[in-house]
């Protein structure tokens, strides 16, 4: 069972979705970006699988979902990524969690790497799934996400969700219903404001140099879908090549949302890898 609570951390209120006992080894699950994204919809199919072994924390990141949306917001991806990373560290402080494993999806992977850079002692093992952080140009599908608010229609949301997976048959004929629910969150004024601040025109993306990655000694599992159209697997390869203690697992027949499209395989990989780090 997933529980949700509000925690004030670093001067901001964060909505946090949890499973497991607080005295168990902790995992922080960081969701990706996109209009209407939040922690629960990103991880709800995975969190219950870890309830017996770990204390899972899946926040709506700062500027997403039902967490606070700063006004004025940090300007640009780099500034907002650091603010989000610092709010996650403050969340750990508030909950008395001295050290946690991190699982980051897409933008959540970039925030994981930022947390590891700012406070390396707080991070156990890292799982980077479809992670950003490589110095690649945005793909056409990622540009649809970035520019969504130029045409925030139900059809545009359906198209965006289809881009997240290898086979949209995964939605079992419910694509329109799922898109409508996500669009209802996306068009909230504060959600729109945070998205536009994150992807402010003219501001540089977040990428990590080989030297920055080489300075992170954490054991890391890089997981990437072979058919990822948002962030192609060359980005995962870049991270695995430059993080000194990384291993890479490429999943066939999977797009950007491996945790949904290949839930069993992803959960098994993550559980094995993270449990090794608890010993």
Coordinates of C-alpha atoms in Angstrom, one line a residue:
X1 CA 0.0 0.0 0.0
X2 CA 1.3 3.4 -0.9
X3 CA 0.9 6.3 1.6
X4 CA 1.2 10.0 0.8
X5 CA 2.2 12.8 3.1
X6 CA 3.4 16.4 3.0
X7 CA 6.8 17.3 4.3
X8 CA 8.2 20.8 4.6
X9 CA 11.9 20.6 3.7
X10 CA 14.2 23.4 2.8
X11 CA 11.4 25.9 3.0
X12 CA 9.2 24.1 0.6
X13 CA 6.4 21.6 1.0
X14 CA 6.9 18.3 -0.8
X15 CA 4.3 15.7 -1.5
X16 CA 6.0 12.3 -0.7
X17 CA 4.7 8.9 -1.6
X18 CA 6.0 6.1 0.6
X19 CA 6.0 2.3 1.2
X20 CA 7.8 0.2 3.7
X21 CA 9.1 0.7 7.2
X22 CA 11.1 3.8 8.1
X23 CA 13.8 1.6 9.8
X24 CA 14.5 -0.3 6.6
X25 CA 17.2 0.7 4.1
X26 CA 15.9 3.8 2.2
X27 CA 15.4 4.2 -1.5
X28 CA 14.6 7.7 -3.0
X29 CA 12.7 7.4 -6.4
X30 CA 13.0 10.5 -8.5
X31 CA 10.6 10.9 -11.5
X32 CA 11.2 12.4 -14.8
X33 CA 10.0 15.7 -16.3
X34 CA 7.1 16.5 -18.6
X35 CA 3.7 18.2 -18.4
X36 CA 1.7 16.5 -15.6
X37 CA 4.5 14.3 -14.3
X38 CA 4.6 13.4 -10.6
X39 CA 6.0 10.8 -8.3
X40 CA 3.0 8.6 -7.9
X41 CA 2.2 8.0 -11.6
X42 CA 5.8 7.4 -12.4
X43 CA 6.5 4.8 -9.7
X44 CA 3.1 3.4 -8.5
X45 CA 3.7 0.1 -10.3
X46 CA 7.1 -0.4 -8.7
X47 CA 6.9 0.9 -5.1
X48 CA 4.8 -2.0 -3.7
X49 CA 7.4 -4.5 -4.9
X50 CA 10.0 -3.0 -2.5
X51 CA 7.6 -2.6 0.5
X52 CA 8.9 -5.6 2.3
X53 CA 12.6 -4.8 2.0
X54 CA 13.0 -1.0 1.8
X55 CA 11.6 2.3 2.9
X56 CA 10.7 4.0 -0.4
X57 CA 10.4 7.7 -0.8
X58 CA 8.9 9.0 -4.1
X59 CA 8.5 12.8 -3.9
X60 CA 6.7 15.0 -6.4
X61 CA 9.8 17.0 -7.1
X62 CA 9.9 20.7 -6.5
X63 CA 7.8 22.3 -9.2
X64 CA 5.8 19.2 -10.0
X65 CA 2.5 17.7 -9.0
X66 CA 1.3 18.5 -5.5
X67 CA 4.6 19.8 -4.2
X68 CA 5.3 23.5 -4.0
X69 CA 5.8 25.5 -7.2
X70 CA 8.2 28.3 -6.4
X71 CA 7.1 31.8 -7.6
X72 CA 9.3 33.1 -9.0
X73 CA 10.8 29.8 -10.1
X74 CA 14.5 29.1 -10.7
X75 CA 15.2 30.2 -14.3
X76 CA 16.4 27.4 -16.5
X77 CA 17.2 23.7 -16.2
X78 CA 20.5 24.1 -14.4
X79 CA 19.1 26.4 -11.7
X80 CA 16.0 24.3 -11.2
X81 CA 17.9 21.0 -11.2
X82 CA 20.1 22.3 -8.3
X83 CA 17.1 23.6 -6.4
X84 CA 15.4 20.2 -6.8
X85 CA 18.5 18.3 -5.7
X86 CA 18.9 20.5 -2.6
X87 CA 15.2 20.1 -1.7
X88 CA 15.7 16.3 -1.9
X89 CA 18.7 16.5 0.5
X90 CA 16.5 18.7 2.8
X91 CA 13.8 16.0 2.6
X92 CA 16.3 13.4 3.8
X93 CA 17.3 15.7 6.7
X94 CA 13.7 16.3 7.7
X95 CA 12.9 12.6 7.7
X96 CA 16.1 11.6 9.5
X97 CA 17.5 9.5 6.6
X98 CA 21.2 9.8 6.7
X99 CA 21.9 7.8 3.5
X100 CA 19.7 6.3 0.8
X101 CA 19.9 4.5 -2.5
X102 CA 18.6 6.6 -5.4
X103 CA 16.6 5.6 -8.5
X104 CA 16.3 8.4 -11.1
X105 CA 14.3 8.3 -14.3
X106 CA 15.1 10.8 -17.0
X107 CA 15.4 14.2 -15.4
X108 CA 15.3 12.3 -12.1
X109 CA 18.6 10.7 -13.1
X110 CA 20.2 14.2 -13.6
X111 CA 18.9 15.2 -10.2
X112 CA 20.4 12.0 -8.7
X113 CA 23.8 12.8 -10.2
X114 CA 23.5 16.3 -8.8
X115 CA 22.7 15.1 -5.3
X116 CA 25.6 12.7 -5.5
X117 CA 27.8 15.6 -6.5
X118 CA 26.6 18.0 -3.8
X119 CA 26.4 15.4 -0.9
X120 CA 28.1 12.2 -2.0
X121 CA 27.9 10.7 1.6
X122 CA 24.1 10.8 1.4
X123 CA 24.0 8.5 -1.6
X124 CA 24.4 4.7 -1.5
X125 CA 23.9 3.1 -4.9
X126 CA 22.4 4.7 -7.9
X127 CA 20.0 3.4 -10.6
X128 CA 19.8 5.7 -13.6
X129 CA 17.0 4.7 -15.9
X130 CA 16.6 6.4 -19.2
X131 CA 18.6 9.1 -17.6
X132 CA 19.5 12.6 -18.8
X133 CA 22.9 14.1 -18.3
X134 CA 24.7 13.2 -21.5
X135 CA 25.8 16.1 -23.8
X136 CA 23.3 15.2 -26.6
X137 CA 21.1 17.4 -28.6
X138 CA 17.4 17.1 -27.8
X139 CA 15.6 14.4 -29.9
X140 CA 12.5 15.4 -31.9
X141 CA 10.3 13.6 -29.3
X142 CA 12.0 15.4 -26.4
X143 CA 11.3 18.6 -28.2
X144 CA 7.6 17.8 -28.2
X145 CA 7.8 17.5 -24.4
X146 CA 9.7 20.7 -24.0
X147 CA 7.4 22.7 -26.3
X148 CA 4.1 21.0 -25.1
X149 CA 2.5 24.2 -23.9
X150 CA 2.6 25.7 -27.4
X151 CA -0.4 23.4 -28.1
X152 CA -1.6 21.8 -24.9
X153 CA -4.4 19.7 -26.4
X154 CA -5.6 16.1 -25.7
X155 CA -4.2 15.0 -29.0
X156 CA -0.8 16.5 -28.2
X157 CA -0.8 14.7 -24.8
X158 CA -1.8 11.4 -26.4
X159 CA 1.1 11.8 -28.9
X160 CA 3.5 12.6 -26.1
X161 CA 2.5 9.6 -24.0
X162 CA 2.9 7.4 -27.1
X163 CA 6.4 8.6 -27.5
X164 CA 7.3 7.4 -24.0
X165 CA 6.9 3.7 -24.8
X166 CA 8.0 1.3 -27.5
X167 CA 4.4 -0.1 -28.0
X168 CA 1.5 2.1 -27.0
X169 CA -0.6 -1.1 -26.9
X170 CA 0.6 -1.1 -23.3
X171 CA -2.2 1.4 -22.6
X172 CA -4.7 -1.3 -23.5
X173 CA -7.0 1.1 -25.4
X174 CA -7.0 3.6 -22.5
X175 CA -4.6 6.1 -24.0
X176 CA -7.3 8.8 -24.3
X177 CA -8.4 8.3 -20.7
X178 CA -4.9 8.3 -19.4
X179 CA -4.0 11.4 -21.5
X180 CA -7.0 13.3 -20.2
X181 CA -6.1 12.6 -16.6
X182 CA -2.5 13.8 -17.2
X183 CA -3.7 16.8 -19.1
X184 CA -5.9 17.9 -16.2
X185 CA -2.7 18.1 -14.1
X186 CA -0.6 19.6 -16.8
X187 CA -2.9 22.6 -17.4
X188 CA -2.8 23.7 -13.8
X189 CA -1.3 27.2 -13.9
X190 CA 1.4 26.5 -11.4
X191 CA 2.4 23.3 -13.2
X192 CA 2.6 25.2 -16.5
X193 CA 4.7 28.0 -14.8
X194 CA 7.2 25.5 -13.4
X195 CA 7.6 23.7 -16.7
X196 CA 8.2 26.9 -18.7
X197 CA 10.8 28.0 -16.1
X198 CA 12.6 24.7 -16.3
X199 CA 12.8 24.8 -20.1
X200 CA 13.3 28.6 -20.4
X201 CA 14.4 29.5 -23.9
X202 CA 18.1 30.3 -24.3
X203 CA 19.2 28.5 -21.1
X204 CA 21.7 25.7 -21.4
X205 CA 20.7 22.1 -20.7
X206 CA 22.2 20.0 -17.9
X207 CA 25.0 17.7 -18.9
X208 CA 27.9 16.2 -17.0
X209 CA 31.5 16.1 -18.3
X210 CA 33.6 12.9 -18.1
X211 CA 35.6 14.6 -15.3
X212 CA 32.5 15.3 -13.3
X213 CA 31.2 11.8 -13.7
X214 CA 34.6 10.3 -12.9
X215 CA 34.5 12.0 -9.5
X216 CA 31.4 10.0 -8.5
X217 CA 32.5 6.6 -7.1
X218 CA 29.1 5.3 -6.3
X219 CA 28.1 1.8 -7.6
X220 CA 25.7 2.6 -10.4
X221 CA 23.3 0.6 -12.6
X222 CA 22.5 2.3 -15.8
X223 CA 19.2 0.9 -17.3
X224 CA 18.1 2.0 -20.8
X225 CA 15.4 1.0 -23.2
X226 CA 16.8 0.2 -26.6
X227 CA 13.9 1.9 -28.4
X228 CA 14.0 5.0 -26.2
X229 CA 12.9 7.9 -28.5
X230 CA 13.1 10.6 -25.8
X231 CA 16.7 10.0 -24.7
X232 CA 18.4 7.5 -27.0
X233 CA 20.5 4.8 -25.4
X234 CA 23.7 6.4 -26.5
X235 CA 23.1 8.7 -23.5
X236 CA 23.0 5.7 -21.2
X237 CA 26.2 4.4 -22.8
X238 CA 27.9 7.7 -22.2
X239 CA 27.0 7.6 -18.5
X240 CA 28.2 4.0 -18.1
X241 CA 31.4 4.7 -19.9
X242 CA 32.3 7.6 -17.6
X243 CA 31.0 6.7 -14.2
X244 CA 33.9 4.7 -12.7
X245 CA 31.7 2.0 -11.0
X246 CA 28.8 1.7 -13.5
X247 CA 27.3 -1.3 -15.1
X248 CA 24.9 -1.0 -18.1
X249 CA 21.8 -3.0 -18.8
X250 CA 20.1 -2.4 -22.2
X251 CA 16.5 -3.7 -22.4
X252 CA 15.1 -4.6 -25.8
X253 CA 11.5 -3.7 -26.8
X254 CA 11.4 -0.9 -24.3
X255 CA 11.1 2.9 -24.7
X256 CA 11.6 5.7 -22.2
X257 CA 9.3 4.3 -19.5
X258 CA 11.1 1.1 -18.7
X259 CA 9.5 1.0 -15.2
X260 CA 6.1 0.7 -16.8
X261 CA 6.8 -1.1 -20.1
X262 CA 9.2 -3.7 -18.6
X263 CA 8.1 -3.4 -14.9
X264 CA 9.0 -7.0 -13.9
X265 CA 12.4 -6.9 -15.5
X266 CA 13.2 -3.5 -14.1
X267 CA 12.1 -4.3 -10.6
X268 CA 14.1 -7.5 -10.6
X269 CA 17.2 -5.7 -11.8
X270 CA 16.9 -2.8 -9.4
X271 CA 16.1 -5.1 -6.4
X272 CA 19.1 -7.3 -7.0
X273 CA 21.5 -4.4 -7.5
X274 CA 20.2 -2.3 -4.5
X275 CA 20.0 -5.3 -2.1
X276 CA 23.7 -6.0 -2.8
X277 CA 24.4 -2.5 -1.5
X278 CA 22.6 -3.2 1.8
X279 CA 25.0 -6.0 2.8

